[in-house]
Short mmCIF file of C-alpha atoms and ligand atoms in Angstrom, two decimals:
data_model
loop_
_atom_site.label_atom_id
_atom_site.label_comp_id
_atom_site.label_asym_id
_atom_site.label_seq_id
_atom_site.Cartn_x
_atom_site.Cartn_y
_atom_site.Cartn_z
CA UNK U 51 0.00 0.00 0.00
CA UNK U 52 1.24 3.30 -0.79
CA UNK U 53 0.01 6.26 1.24
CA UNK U 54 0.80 10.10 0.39
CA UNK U 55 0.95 12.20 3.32
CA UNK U 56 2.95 15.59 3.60
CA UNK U 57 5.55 16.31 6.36
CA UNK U 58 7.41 19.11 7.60
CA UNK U 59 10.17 20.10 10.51
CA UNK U 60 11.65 16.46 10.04
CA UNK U 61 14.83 16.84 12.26
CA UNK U 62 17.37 14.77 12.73
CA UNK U 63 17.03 11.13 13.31
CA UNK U 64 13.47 11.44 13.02
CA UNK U 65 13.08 12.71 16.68
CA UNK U 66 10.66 15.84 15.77
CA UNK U 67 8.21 14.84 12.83
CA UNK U 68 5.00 17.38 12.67
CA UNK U 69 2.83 16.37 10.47
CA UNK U 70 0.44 17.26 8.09
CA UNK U 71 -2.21 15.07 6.29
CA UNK U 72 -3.85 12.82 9.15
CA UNK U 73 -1.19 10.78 10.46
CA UNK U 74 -0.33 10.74 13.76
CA UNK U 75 2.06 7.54 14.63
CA UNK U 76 4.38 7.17 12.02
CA UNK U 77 5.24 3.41 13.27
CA UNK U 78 1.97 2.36 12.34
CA UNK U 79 2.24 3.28 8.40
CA UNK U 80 2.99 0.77 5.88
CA UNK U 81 6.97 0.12 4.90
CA UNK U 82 6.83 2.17 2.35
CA UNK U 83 5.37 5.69 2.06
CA UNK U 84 5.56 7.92 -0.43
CA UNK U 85 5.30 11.84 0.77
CA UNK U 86 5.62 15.27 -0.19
CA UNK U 87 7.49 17.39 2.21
CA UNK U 88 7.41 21.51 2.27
CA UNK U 89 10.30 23.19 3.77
CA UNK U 90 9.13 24.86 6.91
CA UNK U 91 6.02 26.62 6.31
CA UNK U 92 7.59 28.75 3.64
CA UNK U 93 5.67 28.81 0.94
CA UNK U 94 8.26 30.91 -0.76
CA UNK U 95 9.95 28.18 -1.51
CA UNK U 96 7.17 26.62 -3.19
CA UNK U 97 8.48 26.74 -6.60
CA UNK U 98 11.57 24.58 -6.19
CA UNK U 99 10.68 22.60 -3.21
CA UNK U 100 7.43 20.52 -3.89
CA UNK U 101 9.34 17.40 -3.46
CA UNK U 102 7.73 13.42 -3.89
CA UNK U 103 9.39 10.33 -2.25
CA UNK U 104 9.32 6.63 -2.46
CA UNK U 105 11.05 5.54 0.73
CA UNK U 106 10.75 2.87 3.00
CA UNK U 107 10.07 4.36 6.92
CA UNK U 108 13.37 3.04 8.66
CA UNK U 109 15.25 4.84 5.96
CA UNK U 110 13.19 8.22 6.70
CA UNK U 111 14.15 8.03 10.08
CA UNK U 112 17.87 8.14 9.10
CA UNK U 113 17.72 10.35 6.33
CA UNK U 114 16.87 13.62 7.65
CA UNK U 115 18.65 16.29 9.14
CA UNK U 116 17.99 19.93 9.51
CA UNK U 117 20.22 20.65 6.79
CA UNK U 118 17.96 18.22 4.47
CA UNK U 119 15.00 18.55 5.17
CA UNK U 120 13.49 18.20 1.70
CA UNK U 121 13.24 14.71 0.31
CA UNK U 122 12.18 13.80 -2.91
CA UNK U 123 11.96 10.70 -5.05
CA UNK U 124 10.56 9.98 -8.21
CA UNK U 125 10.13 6.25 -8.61
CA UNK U 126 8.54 4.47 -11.49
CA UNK U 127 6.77 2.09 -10.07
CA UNK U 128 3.53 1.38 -12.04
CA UNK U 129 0.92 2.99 -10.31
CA UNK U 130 2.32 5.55 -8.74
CA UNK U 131 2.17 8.34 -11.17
CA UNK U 132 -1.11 8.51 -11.04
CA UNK U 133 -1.37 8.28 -7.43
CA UNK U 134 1.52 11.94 -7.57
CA UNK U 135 -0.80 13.36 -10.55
CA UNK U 136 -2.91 15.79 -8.03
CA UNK U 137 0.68 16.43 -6.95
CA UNK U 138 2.35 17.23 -9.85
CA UNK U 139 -0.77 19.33 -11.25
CA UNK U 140 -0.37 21.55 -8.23
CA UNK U 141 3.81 22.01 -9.38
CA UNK U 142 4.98 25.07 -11.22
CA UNK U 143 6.63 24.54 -14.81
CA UNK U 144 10.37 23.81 -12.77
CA UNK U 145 8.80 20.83 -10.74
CA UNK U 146 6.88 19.63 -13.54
CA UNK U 147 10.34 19.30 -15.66
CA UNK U 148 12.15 17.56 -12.47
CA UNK U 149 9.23 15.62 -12.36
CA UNK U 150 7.79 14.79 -15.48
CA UNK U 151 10.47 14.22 -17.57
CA UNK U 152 12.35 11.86 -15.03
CA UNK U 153 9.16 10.02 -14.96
CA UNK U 154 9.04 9.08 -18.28
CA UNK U 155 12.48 8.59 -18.78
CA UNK U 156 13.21 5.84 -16.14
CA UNK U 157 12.85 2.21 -16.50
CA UNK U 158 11.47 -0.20 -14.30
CA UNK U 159 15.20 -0.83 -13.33
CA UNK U 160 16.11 2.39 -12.32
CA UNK U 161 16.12 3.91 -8.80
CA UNK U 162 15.86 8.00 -8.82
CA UNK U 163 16.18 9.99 -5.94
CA UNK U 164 16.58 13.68 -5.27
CA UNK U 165 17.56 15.89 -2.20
CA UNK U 166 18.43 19.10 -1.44
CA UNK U 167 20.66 20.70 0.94
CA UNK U 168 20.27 24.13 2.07
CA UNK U 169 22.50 26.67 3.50
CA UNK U 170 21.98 29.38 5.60
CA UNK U 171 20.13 32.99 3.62
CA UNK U 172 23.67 35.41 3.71
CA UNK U 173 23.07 38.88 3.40
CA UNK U 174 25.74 39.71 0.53
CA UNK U 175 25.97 36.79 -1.12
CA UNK U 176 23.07 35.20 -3.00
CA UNK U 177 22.24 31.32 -2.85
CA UNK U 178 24.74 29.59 -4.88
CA UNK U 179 22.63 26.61 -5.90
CA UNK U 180 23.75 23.99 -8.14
CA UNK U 181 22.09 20.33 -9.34
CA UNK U 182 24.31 17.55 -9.01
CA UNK U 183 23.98 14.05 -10.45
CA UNK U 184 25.51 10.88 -9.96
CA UNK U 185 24.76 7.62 -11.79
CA UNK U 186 25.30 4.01 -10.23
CA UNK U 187 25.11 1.42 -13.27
CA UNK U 188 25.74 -2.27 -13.91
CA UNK U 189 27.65 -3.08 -17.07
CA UNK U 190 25.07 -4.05 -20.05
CA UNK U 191 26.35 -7.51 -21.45
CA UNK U 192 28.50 -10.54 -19.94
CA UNK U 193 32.15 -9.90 -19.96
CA UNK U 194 32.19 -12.60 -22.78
CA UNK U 195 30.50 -10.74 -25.44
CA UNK U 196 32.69 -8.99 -27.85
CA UNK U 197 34.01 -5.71 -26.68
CA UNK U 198 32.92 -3.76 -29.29
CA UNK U 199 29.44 -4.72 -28.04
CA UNK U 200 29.87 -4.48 -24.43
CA UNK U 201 31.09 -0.98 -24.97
CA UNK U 202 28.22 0.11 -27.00
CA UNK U 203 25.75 -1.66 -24.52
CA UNK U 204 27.09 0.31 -21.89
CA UNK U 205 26.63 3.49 -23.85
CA UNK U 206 23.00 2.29 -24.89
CA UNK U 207 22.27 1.50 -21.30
CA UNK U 208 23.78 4.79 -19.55
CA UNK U 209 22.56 7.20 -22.12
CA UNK U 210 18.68 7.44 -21.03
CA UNK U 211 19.84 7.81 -17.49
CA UNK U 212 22.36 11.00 -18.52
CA UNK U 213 19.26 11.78 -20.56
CA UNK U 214 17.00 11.86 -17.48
CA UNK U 215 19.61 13.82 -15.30
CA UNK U 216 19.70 16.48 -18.17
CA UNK U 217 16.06 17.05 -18.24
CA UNK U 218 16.08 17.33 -14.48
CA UNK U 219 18.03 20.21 -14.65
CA UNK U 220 21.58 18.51 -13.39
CA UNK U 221 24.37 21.04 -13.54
CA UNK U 222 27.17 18.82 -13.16
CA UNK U 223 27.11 14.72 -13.83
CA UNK U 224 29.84 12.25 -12.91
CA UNK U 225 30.01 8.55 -13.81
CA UNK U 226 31.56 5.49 -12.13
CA UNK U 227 34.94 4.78 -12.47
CA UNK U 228 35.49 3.30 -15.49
CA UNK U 229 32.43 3.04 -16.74
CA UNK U 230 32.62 2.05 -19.90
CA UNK U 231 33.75 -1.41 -19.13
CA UNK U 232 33.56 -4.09 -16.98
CA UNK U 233 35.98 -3.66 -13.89
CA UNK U 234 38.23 -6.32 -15.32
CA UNK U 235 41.72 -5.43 -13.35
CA UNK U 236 41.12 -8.62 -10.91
CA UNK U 237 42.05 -10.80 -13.96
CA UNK U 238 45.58 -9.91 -14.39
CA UNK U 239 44.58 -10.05 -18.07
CA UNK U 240 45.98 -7.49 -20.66
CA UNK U 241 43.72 -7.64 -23.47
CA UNK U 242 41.43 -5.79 -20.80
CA UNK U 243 43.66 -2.81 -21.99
CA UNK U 244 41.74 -2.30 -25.30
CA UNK U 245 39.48 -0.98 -23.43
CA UNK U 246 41.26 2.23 -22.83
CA UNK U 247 40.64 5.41 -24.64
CA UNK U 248 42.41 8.17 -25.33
CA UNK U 249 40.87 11.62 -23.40
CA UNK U 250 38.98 12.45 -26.01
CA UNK U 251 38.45 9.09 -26.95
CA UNK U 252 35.09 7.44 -28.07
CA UNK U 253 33.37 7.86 -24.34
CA UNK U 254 34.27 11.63 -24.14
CA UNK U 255 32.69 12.70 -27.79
CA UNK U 256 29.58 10.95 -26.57
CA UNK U 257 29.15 12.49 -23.57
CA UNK U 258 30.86 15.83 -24.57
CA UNK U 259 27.55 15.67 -27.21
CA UNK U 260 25.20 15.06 -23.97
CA UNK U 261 27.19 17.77 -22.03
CA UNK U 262 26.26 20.32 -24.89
CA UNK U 263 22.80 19.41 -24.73
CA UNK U 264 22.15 19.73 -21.50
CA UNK U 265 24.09 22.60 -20.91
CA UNK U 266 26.06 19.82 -18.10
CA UNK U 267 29.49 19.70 -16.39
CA UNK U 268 30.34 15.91 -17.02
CA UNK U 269 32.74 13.84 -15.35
CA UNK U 270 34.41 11.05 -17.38
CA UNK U 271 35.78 8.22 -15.42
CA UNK U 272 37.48 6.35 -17.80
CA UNK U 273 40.66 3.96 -18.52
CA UNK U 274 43.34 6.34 -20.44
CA UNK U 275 45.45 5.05 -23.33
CA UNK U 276 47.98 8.04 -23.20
CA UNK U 277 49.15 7.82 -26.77
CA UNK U 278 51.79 10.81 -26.82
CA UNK U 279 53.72 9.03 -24.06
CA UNK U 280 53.99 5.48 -25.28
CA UNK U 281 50.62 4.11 -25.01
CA UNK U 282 50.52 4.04 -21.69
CA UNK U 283 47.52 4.06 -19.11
CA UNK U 284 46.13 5.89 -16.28
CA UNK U 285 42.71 5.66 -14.69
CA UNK U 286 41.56 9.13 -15.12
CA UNK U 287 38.33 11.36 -15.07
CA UNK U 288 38.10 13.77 -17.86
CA UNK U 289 36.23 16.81 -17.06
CA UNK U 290 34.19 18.24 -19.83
CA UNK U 291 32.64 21.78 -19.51
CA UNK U 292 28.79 22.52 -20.27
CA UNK U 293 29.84 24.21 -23.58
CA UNK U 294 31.04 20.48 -24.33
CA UNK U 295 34.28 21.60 -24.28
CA UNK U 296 37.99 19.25 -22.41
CA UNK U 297 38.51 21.31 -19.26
CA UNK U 298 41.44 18.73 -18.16
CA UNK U 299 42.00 15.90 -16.57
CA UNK U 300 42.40 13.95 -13.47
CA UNK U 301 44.36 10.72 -12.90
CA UNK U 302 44.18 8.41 -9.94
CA UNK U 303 46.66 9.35 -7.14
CA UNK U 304 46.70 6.28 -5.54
CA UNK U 305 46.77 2.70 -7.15
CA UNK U 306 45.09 -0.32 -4.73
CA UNK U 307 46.87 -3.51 -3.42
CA UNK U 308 44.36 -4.78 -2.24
CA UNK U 309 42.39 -8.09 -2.76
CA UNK U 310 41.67 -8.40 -6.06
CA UNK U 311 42.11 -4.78 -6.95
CA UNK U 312 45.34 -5.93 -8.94
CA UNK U 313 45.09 -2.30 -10.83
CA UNK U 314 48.97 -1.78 -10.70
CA UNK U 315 49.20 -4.35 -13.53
CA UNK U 316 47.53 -1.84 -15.87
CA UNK U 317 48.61 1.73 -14.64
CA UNK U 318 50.63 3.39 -12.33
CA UNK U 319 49.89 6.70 -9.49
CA UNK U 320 48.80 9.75 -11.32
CA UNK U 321 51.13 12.34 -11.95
CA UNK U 322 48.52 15.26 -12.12
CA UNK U 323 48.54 16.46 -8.68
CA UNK U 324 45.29 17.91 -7.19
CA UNK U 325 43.68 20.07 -9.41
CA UNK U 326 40.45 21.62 -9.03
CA UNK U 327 38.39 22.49 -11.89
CA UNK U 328 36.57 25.70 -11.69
CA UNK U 329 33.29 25.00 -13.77
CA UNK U 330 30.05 27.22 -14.68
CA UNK U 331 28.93 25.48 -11.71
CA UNK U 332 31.77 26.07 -9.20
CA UNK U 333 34.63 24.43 -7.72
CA UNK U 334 35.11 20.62 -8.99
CA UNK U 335 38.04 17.57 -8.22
CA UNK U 336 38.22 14.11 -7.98
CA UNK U 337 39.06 11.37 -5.57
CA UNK U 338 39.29 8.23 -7.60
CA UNK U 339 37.77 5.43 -5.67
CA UNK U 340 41.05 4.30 -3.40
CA UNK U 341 41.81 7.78 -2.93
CA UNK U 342 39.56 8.19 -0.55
CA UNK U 343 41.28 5.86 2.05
CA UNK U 344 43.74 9.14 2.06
CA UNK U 345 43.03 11.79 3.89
CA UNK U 346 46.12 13.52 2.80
CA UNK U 347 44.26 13.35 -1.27
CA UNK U 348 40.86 15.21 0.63
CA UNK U 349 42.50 17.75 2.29
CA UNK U 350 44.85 18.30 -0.90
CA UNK U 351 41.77 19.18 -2.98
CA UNK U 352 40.32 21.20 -0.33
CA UNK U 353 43.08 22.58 -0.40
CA UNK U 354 43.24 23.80 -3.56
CA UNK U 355 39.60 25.18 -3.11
CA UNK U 356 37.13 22.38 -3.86
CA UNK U 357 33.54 22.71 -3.38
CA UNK U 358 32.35 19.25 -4.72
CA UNK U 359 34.77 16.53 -5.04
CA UNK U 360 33.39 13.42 -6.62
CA UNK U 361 34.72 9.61 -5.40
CA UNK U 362 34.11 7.86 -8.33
CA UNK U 363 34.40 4.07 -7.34
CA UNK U 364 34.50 0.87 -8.30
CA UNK U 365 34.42 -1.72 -4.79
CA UNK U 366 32.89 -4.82 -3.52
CA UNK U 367 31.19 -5.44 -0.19
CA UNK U 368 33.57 -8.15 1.34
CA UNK U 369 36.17 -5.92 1.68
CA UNK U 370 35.11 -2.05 2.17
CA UNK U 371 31.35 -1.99 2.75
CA UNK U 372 31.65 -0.95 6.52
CA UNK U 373 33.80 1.76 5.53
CA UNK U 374 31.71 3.26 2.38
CA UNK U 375 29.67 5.55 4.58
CA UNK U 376 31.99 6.65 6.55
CA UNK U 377 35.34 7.61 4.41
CA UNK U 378 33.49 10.53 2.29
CA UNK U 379 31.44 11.97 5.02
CA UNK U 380 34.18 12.53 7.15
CA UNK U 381 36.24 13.71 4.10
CA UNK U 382 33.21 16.42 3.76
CA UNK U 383 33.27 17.26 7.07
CA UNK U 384 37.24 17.67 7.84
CA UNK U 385 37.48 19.80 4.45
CA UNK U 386 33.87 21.63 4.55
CA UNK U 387 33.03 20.65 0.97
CA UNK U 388 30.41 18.29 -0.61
CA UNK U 389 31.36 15.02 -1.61
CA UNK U 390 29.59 12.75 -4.11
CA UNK U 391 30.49 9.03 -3.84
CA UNK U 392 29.52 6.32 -6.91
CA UNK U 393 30.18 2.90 -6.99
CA UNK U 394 29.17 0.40 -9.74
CA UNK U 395 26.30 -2.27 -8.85
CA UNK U 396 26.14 -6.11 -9.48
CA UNK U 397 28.60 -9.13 -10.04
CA UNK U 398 30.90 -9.26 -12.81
CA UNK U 399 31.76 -12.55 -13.96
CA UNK U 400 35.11 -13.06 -16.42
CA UNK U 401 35.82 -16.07 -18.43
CA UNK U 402 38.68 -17.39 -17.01
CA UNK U 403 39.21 -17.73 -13.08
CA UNK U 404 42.08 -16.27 -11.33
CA UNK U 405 43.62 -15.32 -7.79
CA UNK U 406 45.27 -12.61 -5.92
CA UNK U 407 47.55 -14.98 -3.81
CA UNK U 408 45.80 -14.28 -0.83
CA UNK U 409 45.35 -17.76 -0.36
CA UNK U 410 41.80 -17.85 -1.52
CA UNK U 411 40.23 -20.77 -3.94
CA UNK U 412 40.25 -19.36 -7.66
CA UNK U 413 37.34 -17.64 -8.79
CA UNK U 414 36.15 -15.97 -11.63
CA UNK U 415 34.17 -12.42 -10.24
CA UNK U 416 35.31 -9.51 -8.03
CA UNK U 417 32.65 -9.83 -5.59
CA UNK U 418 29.58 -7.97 -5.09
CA UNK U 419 29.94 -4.56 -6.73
CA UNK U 420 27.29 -2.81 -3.94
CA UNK U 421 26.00 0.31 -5.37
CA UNK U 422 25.39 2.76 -2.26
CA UNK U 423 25.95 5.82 -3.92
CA UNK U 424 25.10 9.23 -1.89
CA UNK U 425 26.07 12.41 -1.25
CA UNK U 426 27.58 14.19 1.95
CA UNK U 427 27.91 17.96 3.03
CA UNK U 428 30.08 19.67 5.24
CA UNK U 429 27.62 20.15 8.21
CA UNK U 430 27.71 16.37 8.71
CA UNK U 431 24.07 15.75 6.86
CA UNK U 432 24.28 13.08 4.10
CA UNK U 433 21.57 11.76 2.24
CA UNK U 434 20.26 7.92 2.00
CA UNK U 435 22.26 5.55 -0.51
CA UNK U 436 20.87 4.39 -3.34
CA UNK U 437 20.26 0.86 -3.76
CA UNK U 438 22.78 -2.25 -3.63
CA UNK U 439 21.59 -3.64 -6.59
CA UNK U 440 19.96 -0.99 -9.15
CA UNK U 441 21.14 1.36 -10.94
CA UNK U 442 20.31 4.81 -10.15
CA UNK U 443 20.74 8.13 -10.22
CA UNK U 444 21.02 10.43 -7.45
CA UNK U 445 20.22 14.09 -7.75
CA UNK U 446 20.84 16.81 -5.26
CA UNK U 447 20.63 20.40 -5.49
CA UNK U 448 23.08 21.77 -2.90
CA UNK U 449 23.68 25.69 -1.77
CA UNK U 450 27.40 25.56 -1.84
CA UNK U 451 27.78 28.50 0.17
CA UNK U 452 27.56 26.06 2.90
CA UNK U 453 31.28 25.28 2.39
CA UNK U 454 32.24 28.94 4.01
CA UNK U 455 29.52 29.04 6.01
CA UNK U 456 30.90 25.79 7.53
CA UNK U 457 34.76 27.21 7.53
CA UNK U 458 33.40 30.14 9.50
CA UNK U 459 31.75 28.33 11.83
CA UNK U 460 34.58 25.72 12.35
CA UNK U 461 37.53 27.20 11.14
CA UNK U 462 39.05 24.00 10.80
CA UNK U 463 41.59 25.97 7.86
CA UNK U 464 42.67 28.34 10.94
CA UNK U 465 43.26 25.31 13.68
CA UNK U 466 44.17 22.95 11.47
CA UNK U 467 48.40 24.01 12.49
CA UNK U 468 49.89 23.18 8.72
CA UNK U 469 53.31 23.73 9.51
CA UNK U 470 53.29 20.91 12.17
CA UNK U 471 52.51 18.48 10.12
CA UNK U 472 54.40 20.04 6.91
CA UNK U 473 57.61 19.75 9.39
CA UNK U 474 56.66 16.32 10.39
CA UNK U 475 55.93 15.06 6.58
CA UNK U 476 59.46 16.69 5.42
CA UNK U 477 61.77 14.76 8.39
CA UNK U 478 59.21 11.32 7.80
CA UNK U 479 60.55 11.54 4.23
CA UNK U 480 64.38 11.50 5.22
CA UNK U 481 65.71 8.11 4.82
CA UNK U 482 67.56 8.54 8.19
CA UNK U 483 63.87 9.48 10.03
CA UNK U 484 62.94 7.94 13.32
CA UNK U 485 59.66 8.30 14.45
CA UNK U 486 59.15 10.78 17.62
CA UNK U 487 58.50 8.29 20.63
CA UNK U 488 58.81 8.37 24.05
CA UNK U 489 60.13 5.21 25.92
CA UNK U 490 58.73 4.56 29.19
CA UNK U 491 62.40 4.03 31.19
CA UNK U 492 60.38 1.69 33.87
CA UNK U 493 59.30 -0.32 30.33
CA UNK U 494 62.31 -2.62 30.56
CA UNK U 495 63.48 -2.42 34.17
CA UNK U 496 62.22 -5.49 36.24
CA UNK U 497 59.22 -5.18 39.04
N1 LIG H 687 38.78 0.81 -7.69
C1 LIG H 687 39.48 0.81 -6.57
O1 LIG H 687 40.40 1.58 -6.40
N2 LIG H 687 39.08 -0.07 -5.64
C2 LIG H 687 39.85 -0.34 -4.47
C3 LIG H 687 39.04 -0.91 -3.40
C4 LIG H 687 38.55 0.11 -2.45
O2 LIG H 687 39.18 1.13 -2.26
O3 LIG H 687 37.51 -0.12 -1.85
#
């Protein structure tokens, strides 16, 4: 059963829910609820807030904060149009696109949600708003079919969903980490490596089409052939503007050794520092996937004056599920930016098993690619992951003058005592260093 109710004041952890619409113990609804939620009795907001969600109740209760207060979802499943039509009839134009056009976009197989998180109203500085999008996807056709195929399957299967993100207004887009094939480093195998593209190889001109269209920031997570230096490869996000145009590139800092992440076989650490892109949109970078086991590659890109940094990932549930939600939020948190962390969904399977002489019996997939993709802000609120096993695309319009709002509150920049730990980097790197400890002289005398 589906019920349609309208809340408002959710707070944090689901403590304080008023409501509106006739429902007075929220424990006795069904699982799942869809609801339309109005920011707090401001019916200024009206125009960009009228907000519809498909959400089961134990994830309400963990979803809200006061910094997200407005929920949305548009989910396809049959029926439930209808049920949103007095909704969406009472929507301006704005809505109507967010909402209309995802509807009739999305397949059955597709999870869609959208947030919003607000910032403070500044005096002399107007809102800074800005849609972002992130897309979760599982790769089109067994690892067996011919590449050529796979890779246009992928494009086929990826397309409506950048399609849907541009007609609900998205600003800026990123992909998973190499999306445009199946995450095939576990195999040790090089003819994997025809995969890669050059930058503005075949994945770029298609998107840097769908980036003109929309009038969309895209980032390209892709395997890089680098054909002026050898042929080599890099795992790198290409960054292409809303005019369509290359802004530059990103490669992966740091390469995993991990499991059956056997990536070094294929490319080596990055060698393009930190850089931050500065968009139509604002302030861009990012963390590729293992990067974000590095605090040292957040701050870096805070450093450098990031605003959003995506963590576009590719990683199974055995080995860094408990970690997932936790890396990028405090990443937002210690840097005061928003974060936007992928990762691919479902099992790959390859045609020939392998190991990672870790002792374990062959095997022929990575594991459980689990989805999970969300966003995080700088005041600690995050928003719900998308699903394990769908793929999705998460939307969230985000005020980023909440990044300085959250330095001046904080002022983590002014306490966070950079020449300690420059001083203490520069002597660690000295081959004759010895780290600063302290022996207890009682440690090694007898009772
Ligand atoms: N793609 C990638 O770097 N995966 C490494 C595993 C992890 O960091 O969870």
């Amino acid at each position: 059963m589906i019920l349609i109710c309208r809340l408002e004041g959710i707070r944090r952890g689901g403590k304080k829910m008023e409501k509106r619409g006739g429902l007075s113990d929220l424990s006795k609804l069904p699982f799942h609820l869809a609801y339309a939620s109005l920011p707090n009795n401001n019916t200024r907001d009206w125009n960009s807030t009228l907000q519809v969600q498909w959400i089961s109740y134990s994830r309400l209760l963990f979803s809200t904060s006061s910094h997200l207060c407005q929920i949305y979802h548009m989910d396809v499943v049959a029926g439930l149009r209808d049920l949103l039509r007095p909704l969406i009839l009472k929507m301006t134009p704005h809505d109507c696109r967010i909402l209309g056009s995802t509807q009739e976009m999305i397949s059955d197989n597709l999870e869609s949600q959208a947030f919003c998180f607000h910032a403070d109203k500044e005096l002399l500085r107007q809102p800074r708003i800005v849609r972002v999008g992130l897309i979760q996807n599982s790769i089109a056709l067994p690892t067996t079919a011919h590449f050529a195929d796979q890779k246009k399957a992928i494009m086929q299967k990826v397309k409506p969903i950048i399609d849907a993100a541009g007609a609900s207004g998205v600003n800026v887009l990123c992909l998973q980490e190499a999306w445009m094939m199946p995450f095939a480093f576990c195999t040790r195998e090089k003819r994997w490596c025809e995969f890669a593209e050059p930058i503005d190889g075949e994945s770029t001109q298609f998107l840097q089409d769908l980036a003109r269209k929309y009038n969309m920031v895209i980032v390209n997570p892709i395997l890089e052939r680098d054909v002026n230096h050898g042929e080599i490869m890099w795992n790198t996000a290409v960054i292409i503007g809303n005019h369509g145009n290359i802004i530059g590139i990103h490669r992966k800092n740091h390469i995993p050794r991990v499991g059956d992440f056997n990536e070094s076989t294929y490319y080596m650490e990055g060698n393009t520092g930190h850089p931050v892109f500065e968009t139509a949109y604002g302030k861009i970078a990012v963390n590729i996937c293992y990067g974000r086991h590095h605090s040292l590659n957040w701050l870096a890109f805070g450093l450098n004056g990031a605003e959003i940094v995506f963590n576009p990932s590719a990683t199974v549930g055995e080995l860094s599920e408990p970690m997932w939600p936790i890396e990028s939020r405090n990443a937002a948190i210690a840097n005061s930016y928003f974060v936007g962390s992928i990762n691919r969904v479902g099992t790959e399977v390859f045609p020939n098993p392998f190991t990672s002489g870790d002792g374990k019996p062959q095997h022929s997939d990575f594991g459980h690619f689990y989805g999970s993709s969300h966003f995080s802000a700088p005041d600690a609120s995050c928003t719900p992951s998308l699903s394990r096993y769908r793929d999705g695309l998460m939307i969230s319009d985000m005020d980023l003058n909440l990044c300085r709002q959250i330095k001046d509150k904080w002022g983590f920049r002014m306490t966070a005592r950079y020449e300690l730990y420059a001083a203490m980097l520069s002597e660690y790197l000295k081959r004759d260093f010895s780290p600063q400890v302290i022996v207890d002289p009682m440690l090694h005398k007898r009772p």
